[in-house]
Amino acid sequence: MAERSRAGWLEPWLLLEGFALANLGFLTLDIYLAHSFNEFRKWPEYIPLYFSAAAPLVLGVGLALRSRYMAVWRDLGYLVGWAAVVMGLTGVVLHLNSLFFYERTLKSLTYSAPFIAPLAYTGLGFLLVMNRMIDPHSREWAEWTLFFALGGFVGNFGLTLSDHAENGFFYPTEWVGVWASAVAIGFLVVPLLLPVLRGFILLCAVILVAEAGVGIWGFVLHATANLHGPSIHALKNFTFGAAPFAPLLFPNLVLLGMIALWRLWELAAE
């Protein structure tokens, strides 16, 4: 009954589709700032920029045609999804190749280009593929969505750890993102391994709200540091200073996790 009375824009598949579309679009700005660090020295660095700009348009066309041509929505989603998977995995190799493959040490891993960052494409690609392969009203769909949120927090743990290790965790507050990611991982893995009641799902939701607060706080700290940076040009401070959008991965993953928890809440026993 709940499924029938739900508003159309609250359909699980549409929420997930909107999440993936918005994230791919936002990566355009993120990639621009990240690759401006070396002024797009190598031409392949433009590929994710163009892909991020084009992918939301392709997905938008699919959404517009879905009611009449389901196959078009499905196939365009597969096209963008698998292309994003390949791009993310290729990006990991290229980022590691910048230094790590030459020295193969933890130091080179820390100071190479952020190798985890391209996996954002891979995760979004798999979300798009999964959204077309699995019934969005099933428990399996909710668990896969939660799995990808969990994977995002695992990646965030590694990204936060390696980024803040560059300055030796000079400020104690730099550990907060690492601890917060670890807490999220510990809680979100439980519903994937064990049957849980609504009380634990609610607790996970509360934890995720706190995670969003950590991310917003981190964004303020990063932005404040950049606004007081050494250059008189704000754009240079944001390009070469603290990664301004990195902490926003927390509230972003919270949205994905909440979609999954909401579906698990509906499916869980009273």
PDB file of C-alpha atoms in Angstrom:
ATOM      1  CA  MET A   1       0.000   0.000   0.000  1.00  0.00           C
ATOM      2  CA  ALA A   2       2.846   2.340   0.842  1.00  0.00           C
ATOM      3  CA  GLU A   3       4.328   1.745  -2.573  1.00  0.00           C
ATOM      4  CA  ARG A   4       1.102   2.783  -4.310  1.00  0.00           C
ATOM      5  CA  SER A   5       0.575   5.963  -2.292  1.00  0.00           C
ATOM      6  CA  ARG A   6       4.133   7.252  -2.714  1.00  0.00           C
ATOM      7  CA  ALA A   7       4.595  10.376  -4.830  1.00  0.00           C
ATOM      8  CA  GLY A   8       6.218   9.766  -8.194  1.00  0.00           C
ATOM      9  CA  TRP A   9       9.322  11.809  -7.391  1.00  0.00           C
ATOM     10  CA  LEU A  10       9.895   9.612  -4.324  1.00  0.00           C
ATOM     11  CA  GLU A  11      10.304   6.460  -6.391  1.00  0.00           C
ATOM     12  CA  PRO A  12      13.559   4.798  -5.264  1.00  0.00           C
ATOM     13  CA  TRP A  13      14.961   4.400  -8.772  1.00  0.00           C
ATOM     14  CA  LEU A  14      14.353   8.086  -9.520  1.00  0.00           C
ATOM     15  CA  LEU A  15      16.037   9.259  -6.317  1.00  0.00           C
ATOM     16  CA  LEU A  16      19.068   7.154  -7.129  1.00  0.00           C
ATOM     17  CA  GLU A  17      19.084   8.313 -10.745  1.00  0.00           C
ATOM     18  CA  GLY A  18      18.943  11.933  -9.621  1.00  0.00           C
ATOM     19  CA  PHE A  19      21.764  11.309  -7.165  1.00  0.00           C
ATOM     20  CA  ALA A  20      24.010   9.861  -9.876  1.00  0.00           C
ATOM     21  CA  LEU A  21      23.108  12.553 -12.408  1.00  0.00           C
ATOM     22  CA  ALA A  22      23.794  15.415  -9.971  1.00  0.00           C
ATOM     23  CA  ASN A  23      27.083  13.902  -8.852  1.00  0.00           C
ATOM     24  CA  LEU A  24      28.358  13.403 -12.375  1.00  0.00           C
ATOM     25  CA  GLY A  25      27.517  17.013 -13.139  1.00  0.00           C
ATOM     26  CA  PHE A  26      29.208  18.309  -9.997  1.00  0.00           C
ATOM     27  CA  LEU A  27      32.373  16.384 -10.853  1.00  0.00           C
ATOM     28  CA  THR A  28      32.831  18.822 -13.748  1.00  0.00           C
ATOM     29  CA  LEU A  29      33.751  21.580 -11.303  1.00  0.00           C
ATOM     30  CA  ASP A  30      35.710  19.238  -9.067  1.00  0.00           C
ATOM     31  CA  ILE A  31      37.778  17.902 -11.969  1.00  0.00           C
ATOM     32  CA  TYR A  32      38.377  21.423 -13.265  1.00  0.00           C
ATOM     33  CA  LEU A  33      39.811  22.558  -9.935  1.00  0.00           C
ATOM     34  CA  ALA A  34      41.818  19.371  -9.385  1.00  0.00           C
ATOM     35  CA  HIS A  35      43.404  19.267 -12.844  1.00  0.00           C
ATOM     36  CA  SER A  36      43.996  23.016 -12.862  1.00  0.00           C
ATOM     37  CA  PHE A  37      46.692  22.247 -10.290  1.00  0.00           C
ATOM     38  CA  ASN A  38      49.048  21.435 -13.169  1.00  0.00           C
ATOM     39  CA  GLU A  39      47.062  23.374 -15.795  1.00  0.00           C
ATOM     40  CA  PHE A  40      45.883  20.194 -17.568  1.00  0.00           C
ATOM     41  CA  ARG A  41      49.472  19.360 -18.483  1.00  0.00           C
ATOM     42  CA  LYS A  42      48.485  16.074 -20.175  1.00  0.00           C
ATOM     43  CA  TRP A  43      45.621  15.942 -22.659  1.00  0.00           C
ATOM     44  CA  PRO A  44      43.904  12.877 -21.066  1.00  0.00           C
ATOM     45  CA  GLU A  45      43.122  15.101 -18.076  1.00  0.00           C
ATOM     46  CA  TYR A  46      40.466  16.790 -20.198  1.00  0.00           C
ATOM     47  CA  ILE A  47      38.572  13.526 -20.771  1.00  0.00           C
ATOM     48  CA  PRO A  48      36.834  13.318 -17.357  1.00  0.00           C
ATOM     49  CA  LEU A  49      36.021  17.029 -17.600  1.00  0.00           C
ATOM     50  CA  TYR A  50      34.171  16.581 -20.897  1.00  0.00           C
ATOM     51  CA  PHE A  51      32.610  13.324 -19.750  1.00  0.00           C
ATOM     52  CA  SER A  52      31.242  14.918 -16.568  1.00  0.00           C
ATOM     53  CA  ALA A  53      29.734  17.735 -18.592  1.00  0.00           C
ATOM     54  CA  ALA A  54      28.115  15.433 -21.160  1.00  0.00           C
ATOM     55  CA  ALA A  55      26.949  12.537 -18.970  1.00  0.00           C
ATOM     56  CA  PRO A  56      24.131  14.430 -17.164  1.00  0.00           C
ATOM     57  CA  LEU A  57      22.758  15.558 -20.527  1.00  0.00           C
ATOM     58  CA  VAL A  58      22.698  11.990 -21.825  1.00  0.00           C
ATOM     59  CA  LEU A  59      21.041  10.730 -18.643  1.00  0.00           C
ATOM     60  CA  GLY A  60      18.563  13.608 -18.789  1.00  0.00           C
ATOM     61  CA  VAL A  61      17.515  12.591 -22.304  1.00  0.00           C
ATOM     62  CA  GLY A  62      16.985   9.052 -21.063  1.00  0.00           C
ATOM     63  CA  LEU A  63      14.844  10.252 -18.175  1.00  0.00           C
ATOM     64  CA  ALA A  64      12.739  12.414 -20.461  1.00  0.00           C
ATOM     65  CA  LEU A  65      12.061   9.452 -22.766  1.00  0.00           C
ATOM     66  CA  ARG A  66      11.647   6.787 -20.085  1.00  0.00           C
ATOM     67  CA  SER A  67       7.863   6.817 -19.916  1.00  0.00           C
ATOM     68  CA  ARG A  68       7.578   6.125 -23.653  1.00  0.00           C
ATOM     69  CA  TYR A  69      10.843   4.384 -24.464  1.00  0.00           C
ATOM     70  CA  MET A  70      12.057   2.402 -21.490  1.00  0.00           C
ATOM     71  CA  ALA A  71      14.777   0.757 -23.581  1.00  0.00           C
ATOM     72  CA  VAL A  72      16.315   4.158 -24.417  1.00  0.00           C
ATOM     73  CA  TRP A  73      16.553   5.072 -20.714  1.00  0.00           C
ATOM     74  CA  ARG A  74      18.034   1.668 -19.950  1.00  0.00           C
ATOM     75  CA  ASP A  75      20.609   1.652 -22.741  1.00  0.00           C
ATOM     76  CA  LEU A  76      21.741   5.254 -22.235  1.00  0.00           C
ATOM     77  CA  GLY A  77      22.182   4.478 -18.557  1.00  0.00           C
ATOM     78  CA  TYR A  78      24.254   1.409 -19.365  1.00  0.00           C
ATOM     79  CA  LEU A  79      26.352   3.463 -21.773  1.00  0.00           C
ATOM     80  CA  VAL A  80      27.101   6.192 -19.229  1.00  0.00           C
ATOM     81  CA  GLY A  81      27.417   3.721 -16.372  1.00  0.00           C
ATOM     82  CA  TRP A  82      29.962   1.391 -17.946  1.00  0.00           C
ATOM     83  CA  ALA A  83      31.890   4.327 -19.407  1.00  0.00           C
ATOM     84  CA  ALA A  84      32.101   5.807 -15.894  1.00  0.00           C
ATOM     85  CA  VAL A  85      33.336   2.493 -14.492  1.00  0.00           C
ATOM     86  CA  VAL A  86      36.113   2.294 -17.086  1.00  0.00           C
ATOM     87  CA  MET A  87      37.031   5.941 -16.595  1.00  0.00           C
ATOM     88  CA  GLY A  88      37.286   5.554 -12.844  1.00  0.00           C
ATOM     89  CA  LEU A  89      39.487   2.468 -12.991  1.00  0.00           C
ATOM     90  CA  THR A  90      41.691   4.034 -15.655  1.00  0.00           C
ATOM     91  CA  GLY A  91      41.997   7.172 -13.550  1.00  0.00           C
ATOM     92  CA  VAL A  92      43.227   5.167 -10.569  1.00  0.00           C
ATOM     93  CA  VAL A  93      46.020   3.659 -12.666  1.00  0.00           C
ATOM     94  CA  LEU A  94      46.997   7.022 -14.150  1.00  0.00           C
ATOM     95  CA  HIS A  95      47.014   8.721 -10.743  1.00  0.00           C
ATOM     96  CA  LEU A  96      49.161   6.000  -9.221  1.00  0.00           C
ATOM     97  CA  ASN A  97      51.484   6.102 -12.218  1.00  0.00           C
ATOM     98  CA  SER A  98      52.308   9.699 -11.375  1.00  0.00           C
ATOM     99  CA  LEU A  99      54.707   8.524  -8.648  1.00  0.00           C
ATOM    100  CA  PHE A 100      53.704   5.341  -6.851  1.00  0.00           C
ATOM    101  CA  PHE A 101      54.653   2.848  -9.553  1.00  0.00           C
ATOM    102  CA  TYR A 102      58.173   4.262  -9.619  1.00  0.00           C
ATOM    103  CA  GLU A 103      58.904   3.979  -5.907  1.00  0.00           C
ATOM    104  CA  ARG A 104      56.143   1.689  -4.523  1.00  0.00           C
ATOM    105  CA  THR A 105      56.258   3.120  -1.007  1.00  0.00           C
ATOM    106  CA  LEU A 106      53.684   4.541   1.391  1.00  0.00           C
ATOM    107  CA  LYS A 107      55.360   7.921   0.991  1.00  0.00           C
ATOM    108  CA  SER A 108      54.927   7.877  -2.782  1.00  0.00           C
ATOM    109  CA  LEU A 109      51.336   6.706  -2.329  1.00  0.00           C
ATOM    110  CA  THR A 110      50.616   9.675  -0.063  1.00  0.00           C
ATOM    111  CA  TYR A 111      52.231  12.274  -2.282  1.00  0.00           C
ATOM    112  CA  SER A 112      51.046  10.969  -5.652  1.00  0.00           C
ATOM    113  CA  ALA A 113      47.862  12.301  -7.235  1.00  0.00           C
ATOM    114  CA  PRO A 114      44.873  11.235  -5.069  1.00  0.00           C
ATOM    115  CA  PHE A 115      44.497   7.704  -6.381  1.00  0.00           C
ATOM    116  CA  ILE A 116      41.113   7.063  -4.742  1.00  0.00           C
ATOM    117  CA  ALA A 117      39.399  10.122  -6.225  1.00  0.00           C
ATOM    118  CA  PRO A 118      38.691   8.633  -9.703  1.00  0.00           C
ATOM    119  CA  LEU A 119      36.788   5.780  -8.047  1.00  0.00           C
ATOM    120  CA  ALA A 120      33.921   8.243  -7.667  1.00  0.00           C
ATOM    121  CA  TYR A 121      33.234   7.619 -11.356  1.00  0.00           C
ATOM    122  CA  THR A 122      33.356   3.862 -10.849  1.00  0.00           C
ATOM    123  CA  GLY A 123      30.905   3.989  -7.947  1.00  0.00           C
ATOM    124  CA  LEU A 124      28.468   6.213  -9.816  1.00  0.00           C
ATOM    125  CA  GLY A 125      28.732   4.001 -12.882  1.00  0.00           C
ATOM    126  CA  PHE A 126      27.891   0.871 -10.921  1.00  0.00           C
ATOM    127  CA  LEU A 127      24.955   2.689  -9.307  1.00  0.00           C
ATOM    128  CA  LEU A 128      23.512   3.479 -12.738  1.00  0.00           C
ATOM    129  CA  VAL A 129      23.985  -0.113 -13.902  1.00  0.00           C
ATOM    130  CA  MET A 130      22.511  -1.564 -10.701  1.00  0.00           C
ATOM    131  CA  ASN A 131      19.513   0.770 -10.919  1.00  0.00           C
ATOM    132  CA  ARG A 132      18.614  -0.854 -14.248  1.00  0.00           C
ATOM    133  CA  MET A 133      19.317  -4.457 -13.334  1.00  0.00           C
ATOM    134  CA  ILE A 134      17.559  -4.822  -9.968  1.00  0.00           C
ATOM    135  CA  ASP A 135      13.949  -4.188  -8.936  1.00  0.00           C
ATOM    136  CA  PRO A 136      14.046  -0.901  -6.960  1.00  0.00           C
ATOM    137  CA  HIS A 137      11.328  -2.144  -4.601  1.00  0.00           C
ATOM    138  CA  SER A 138      13.310  -5.204  -3.548  1.00  0.00           C
ATOM    139  CA  ARG A 139      15.524  -5.683  -0.504  1.00  0.00           C
ATOM    140  CA  GLU A 140      18.373  -6.523  -2.844  1.00  0.00           C
ATOM    141  CA  TRP A 141      18.200  -3.029  -4.359  1.00  0.00           C
ATOM    142  CA  ALA A 142      18.305  -1.413  -0.908  1.00  0.00           C
ATOM    143  CA  GLU A 143      21.242  -3.566   0.162  1.00  0.00           C
ATOM    144  CA  TRP A 144      23.218  -2.814  -2.988  1.00  0.00           C
ATOM    145  CA  THR A 145      22.581   0.902  -2.504  1.00  0.00           C
ATOM    146  CA  LEU A 146      23.795   0.645   1.080  1.00  0.00           C
ATOM    147  CA  PHE A 147      26.819  -1.330  -0.119  1.00  0.00           C
ATOM    148  CA  PHE A 148      27.829   1.498  -2.452  1.00  0.00           C
ATOM    149  CA  ALA A 149      27.358   4.050   0.330  1.00  0.00           C
ATOM    150  CA  LEU A 150      29.559   1.877   2.531  1.00  0.00           C
ATOM    151  CA  GLY A 151      32.135   1.648  -0.249  1.00  0.00           C
ATOM    152  CA  GLY A 152      32.078   5.423  -0.508  1.00  0.00           C
ATOM    153  CA  PHE A 153      32.904   5.779   3.173  1.00  0.00           C
ATOM    154  CA  VAL A 154      35.729   3.242   2.791  1.00  0.00           C
ATOM    155  CA  GLY A 155      37.119   5.363  -0.029  1.00  0.00           C
ATOM    156  CA  ASN A 156      36.586   8.512   2.022  1.00  0.00           C
ATOM    157  CA  PHE A 157      38.547   6.936   4.859  1.00  0.00           C
ATOM    158  CA  GLY A 158      41.511   6.327   2.555  1.00  0.00           C
ATOM    159  CA  LEU A 159      41.206   9.726   0.892  1.00  0.00           C
ATOM    160  CA  THR A 160      41.014  11.608   4.198  1.00  0.00           C
ATOM    161  CA  LEU A 161      43.894   9.616   5.631  1.00  0.00           C
ATOM    162  CA  SER A 162      46.212  10.145   2.656  1.00  0.00           C
ATOM    163  CA  ASP A 163      45.289  13.822   2.131  1.00  0.00           C
ATOM    164  CA  HIS A 164      45.847  14.825   5.746  1.00  0.00           C
ATOM    165  CA  ALA A 165      49.007  12.729   5.948  1.00  0.00           C
ATOM    166  CA  GLU A 166      50.601  15.146   3.473  1.00  0.00           C
ATOM    167  CA  ASN A 167      51.102  17.648   6.279  1.00  0.00           C
ATOM    168  CA  GLY A 168      51.520  15.030   9.016  1.00  0.00           C
ATOM    169  CA  PHE A 169      48.093  15.789  10.534  1.00  0.00           C
ATOM    170  CA  PHE A 170      49.435  19.159  11.639  1.00  0.00           C
ATOM    171  CA  TYR A 171      46.053  20.095  13.140  1.00  0.00           C
ATOM    172  CA  PRO A 172      44.438  17.536  15.509  1.00  0.00           C
ATOM    173  CA  THR A 173      41.053  18.260  13.903  1.00  0.00           C
ATOM    174  CA  GLU A 174      42.337  16.602  10.718  1.00  0.00           C
ATOM    175  CA  TRP A 175      41.793  13.241  12.417  1.00  0.00           C
ATOM    176  CA  VAL A 176      38.047  13.883  12.740  1.00  0.00           C
ATOM    177  CA  GLY A 177      37.314  12.962   9.120  1.00  0.00           C
ATOM    178  CA  VAL A 178      39.259   9.706   9.492  1.00  0.00           C
ATOM    179  CA  TRP A 179      37.450   8.742  12.702  1.00  0.00           C
ATOM    180  CA  ALA A 180      34.060   9.733  11.293  1.00  0.00           C
ATOM    181  CA  SER A 181      34.581   7.588   8.189  1.00  0.00           C
ATOM    182  CA  ALA A 182      35.578   4.633  10.361  1.00  0.00           C
ATOM    183  CA  VAL A 183      32.444   5.013  12.513  1.00  0.00           C
ATOM    184  CA  ALA A 184      30.207   5.134   9.419  1.00  0.00           C
ATOM    185  CA  ILE A 185      31.850   1.985   8.055  1.00  0.00           C
ATOM    186  CA  GLY A 186      31.343   0.162  11.347  1.00  0.00           C
ATOM    187  CA  PHE A 187      27.633   0.905  11.494  1.00  0.00           C
ATOM    188  CA  LEU A 188      26.680   0.571   7.819  1.00  0.00           C
ATOM    189  CA  VAL A 189      28.303  -2.821   7.402  1.00  0.00           C
ATOM    190  CA  VAL A 190      25.990  -4.397  10.003  1.00  0.00           C
ATOM    191  CA  PRO A 191      22.712  -4.329   7.975  1.00  0.00           C
ATOM    192  CA  LEU A 192      24.577  -6.001   5.117  1.00  0.00           C
ATOM    193  CA  LEU A 193      25.748  -8.873   7.305  1.00  0.00           C
ATOM    194  CA  LEU A 194      22.879  -9.349   9.764  1.00  0.00           C
ATOM    195  CA  PRO A 195      19.096  -8.880   9.817  1.00  0.00           C
ATOM    196  CA  VAL A 196      18.351  -5.716  11.797  1.00  0.00           C
ATOM    197  CA  LEU A 197      15.267  -4.129  13.291  1.00  0.00           C
ATOM    198  CA  ARG A 198      14.020  -0.628  12.682  1.00  0.00           C
ATOM    199  CA  GLY A 199      15.693   0.606  15.852  1.00  0.00           C
ATOM    200  CA  PHE A 200      19.158  -0.073  14.463  1.00  0.00           C
ATOM    201  CA  ILE A 201      18.232   1.430  11.095  1.00  0.00           C
ATOM    202  CA  LEU A 202      17.167   4.585  12.937  1.00  0.00           C
ATOM    203  CA  LEU A 203      20.479   4.599  14.823  1.00  0.00           C
ATOM    204  CA  CYS A 204      22.331   4.360  11.502  1.00  0.00           C
ATOM    205  CA  ALA A 205      20.319   7.321  10.230  1.00  0.00           C
ATOM    206  CA  VAL A 206      21.298   9.373  13.290  1.00  0.00           C
ATOM    207  CA  ILE A 207      24.946   8.458  12.713  1.00  0.00           C
ATOM    208  CA  LEU A 208      24.649   9.587   9.098  1.00  0.00           C
ATOM    209  CA  VAL A 209      23.196  12.944  10.135  1.00  0.00           C
ATOM    210  CA  ALA A 210      26.257  13.427  12.348  1.00  0.00           C
ATOM    211  CA  GLU A 211      28.472  12.455   9.398  1.00  0.00           C
ATOM    212  CA  ALA A 212      26.864  15.188   7.313  1.00  0.00           C
ATOM    213  CA  GLY A 213      27.705  17.681  10.064  1.00  0.00           C
ATOM    214  CA  VAL A 214      31.343  16.563   9.979  1.00  0.00           C
ATOM    215  CA  GLY A 215      31.469  17.157   6.234  1.00  0.00           C
ATOM    216  CA  ILE A 216      29.923  20.630   6.423  1.00  0.00           C
ATOM    217  CA  TRP A 217      32.294  21.563   9.238  1.00  0.00           C
ATOM    218  CA  GLY A 218      35.229  20.303   7.163  1.00  0.00           C
ATOM    219  CA  PHE A 219      34.087  22.352   4.180  1.00  0.00           C
ATOM    220  CA  VAL A 220      33.982  25.491   6.339  1.00  0.00           C
ATOM    221  CA  LEU A 221      37.492  24.786   7.666  1.00  0.00           C
ATOM    222  CA  HIS A 222      38.887  24.144   4.178  1.00  0.00           C
ATOM    223  CA  ALA A 223      37.180  27.191   2.682  1.00  0.00           C
ATOM    224  CA  THR A 224      38.290  29.438   5.559  1.00  0.00           C
ATOM    225  CA  ALA A 225      41.895  28.283   5.167  1.00  0.00           C
ATOM    226  CA  ASN A 226      41.772  29.004   1.441  1.00  0.00           C
ATOM    227  CA  LEU A 227      40.198  32.429   1.909  1.00  0.00           C
ATOM    228  CA  HIS A 228      43.141  33.333   4.117  1.00  0.00           C
ATOM    229  CA  GLY A 229      45.664  31.748   1.767  1.00  0.00           C
ATOM    230  CA  PRO A 230      48.931  33.298   0.653  1.00  0.00           C
ATOM    231  CA  SER A 231      47.773  34.411  -2.801  1.00  0.00           C
ATOM    232  CA  ILE A 232      45.759  37.544  -3.452  1.00  0.00           C
ATOM    233  CA  HIS A 233      43.831  35.535  -6.056  1.00  0.00           C
ATOM    234  CA  ALA A 234      41.093  33.464  -4.401  1.00  0.00           C
ATOM    235  CA  LEU A 235      40.944  30.950  -7.258  1.00  0.00           C
ATOM    236  CA  LYS A 236      44.639  30.107  -6.827  1.00  0.00           C
ATOM    237  CA  ASN A 237      44.156  29.563  -3.117  1.00  0.00           C
ATOM    238  CA  PHE A 238      41.284  27.161  -3.802  1.00  0.00           C
ATOM    239  CA  THR A 239      43.230  25.417  -6.569  1.00  0.00           C
ATOM    240  CA  PHE A 240      46.493  24.928  -4.687  1.00  0.00           C
ATOM    241  CA  GLY A 241      45.206  24.965  -1.108  1.00  0.00           C
ATOM    242  CA  ALA A 242      42.994  22.622   0.883  1.00  0.00           C
ATOM    243  CA  ALA A 243      40.651  20.658  -1.398  1.00  0.00           C
ATOM    244  CA  PRO A 244      37.459  22.705  -0.982  1.00  0.00           C
ATOM    245  CA  PHE A 245      34.936  20.060  -2.003  1.00  0.00           C
ATOM    246  CA  ALA A 246      36.567  16.993  -0.457  1.00  0.00           C
ATOM    247  CA  PRO A 247      34.680  17.254   2.880  1.00  0.00           C
ATOM    248  CA  LEU A 248      31.374  17.508   1.030  1.00  0.00           C
ATOM    249  CA  LEU A 249      31.789  13.843   0.166  1.00  0.00           C
ATOM    250  CA  PHE A 250      30.450  13.186   3.671  1.00  0.00           C
ATOM    251  CA  PRO A 251      26.981  14.754   3.183  1.00  0.00           C
ATOM    252  CA  ASN A 252      26.928  13.382  -0.347  1.00  0.00           C
ATOM    253  CA  LEU A 253      27.381   9.823   0.894  1.00  0.00           C
ATOM    254  CA  VAL A 254      24.850  10.529   3.618  1.00  0.00           C
ATOM    255  CA  LEU A 255      22.215  11.168   0.941  1.00  0.00           C
ATOM    256  CA  LEU A 256      22.987   7.845  -0.706  1.00  0.00           C
ATOM    257  CA  GLY A 257      22.970   6.046   2.619  1.00  0.00           C
ATOM    258  CA  MET A 258      19.658   7.617   3.593  1.00  0.00           C
ATOM    259  CA  ILE A 259      18.026   6.375   0.388  1.00  0.00           C
ATOM    260  CA  ALA A 260      19.135   2.852   1.255  1.00  0.00           C
ATOM    261  CA  LEU A 261      18.124   3.104   4.927  1.00  0.00           C
ATOM    262  CA  TRP A 262      14.730   4.493   3.973  1.00  0.00           C
ATOM    263  CA  ARG A 263      14.052   1.455   1.813  1.00  0.00           C
ATOM    264  CA  LEU A 264      15.351  -0.906   4.495  1.00  0.00           C
ATOM    265  CA  TRP A 265      13.086   0.841   7.020  1.00  0.00           C
ATOM    266  CA  GLU A 266      10.059   0.167   4.825  1.00  0.00           C
ATOM    267  CA  LEU A 267      11.060  -3.459   4.418  1.00  0.00           C
ATOM    268  CA  ALA A 268      12.126  -4.142   8.002  1.00  0.00           C
ATOM    269  CA  ALA A 269       9.927  -5.954  10.487  1.00  0.00           C
ATOM    270  CA  GLU A 270       8.225  -3.824  13.100  1.00  0.00           C
TER     271      GLU A 270
END
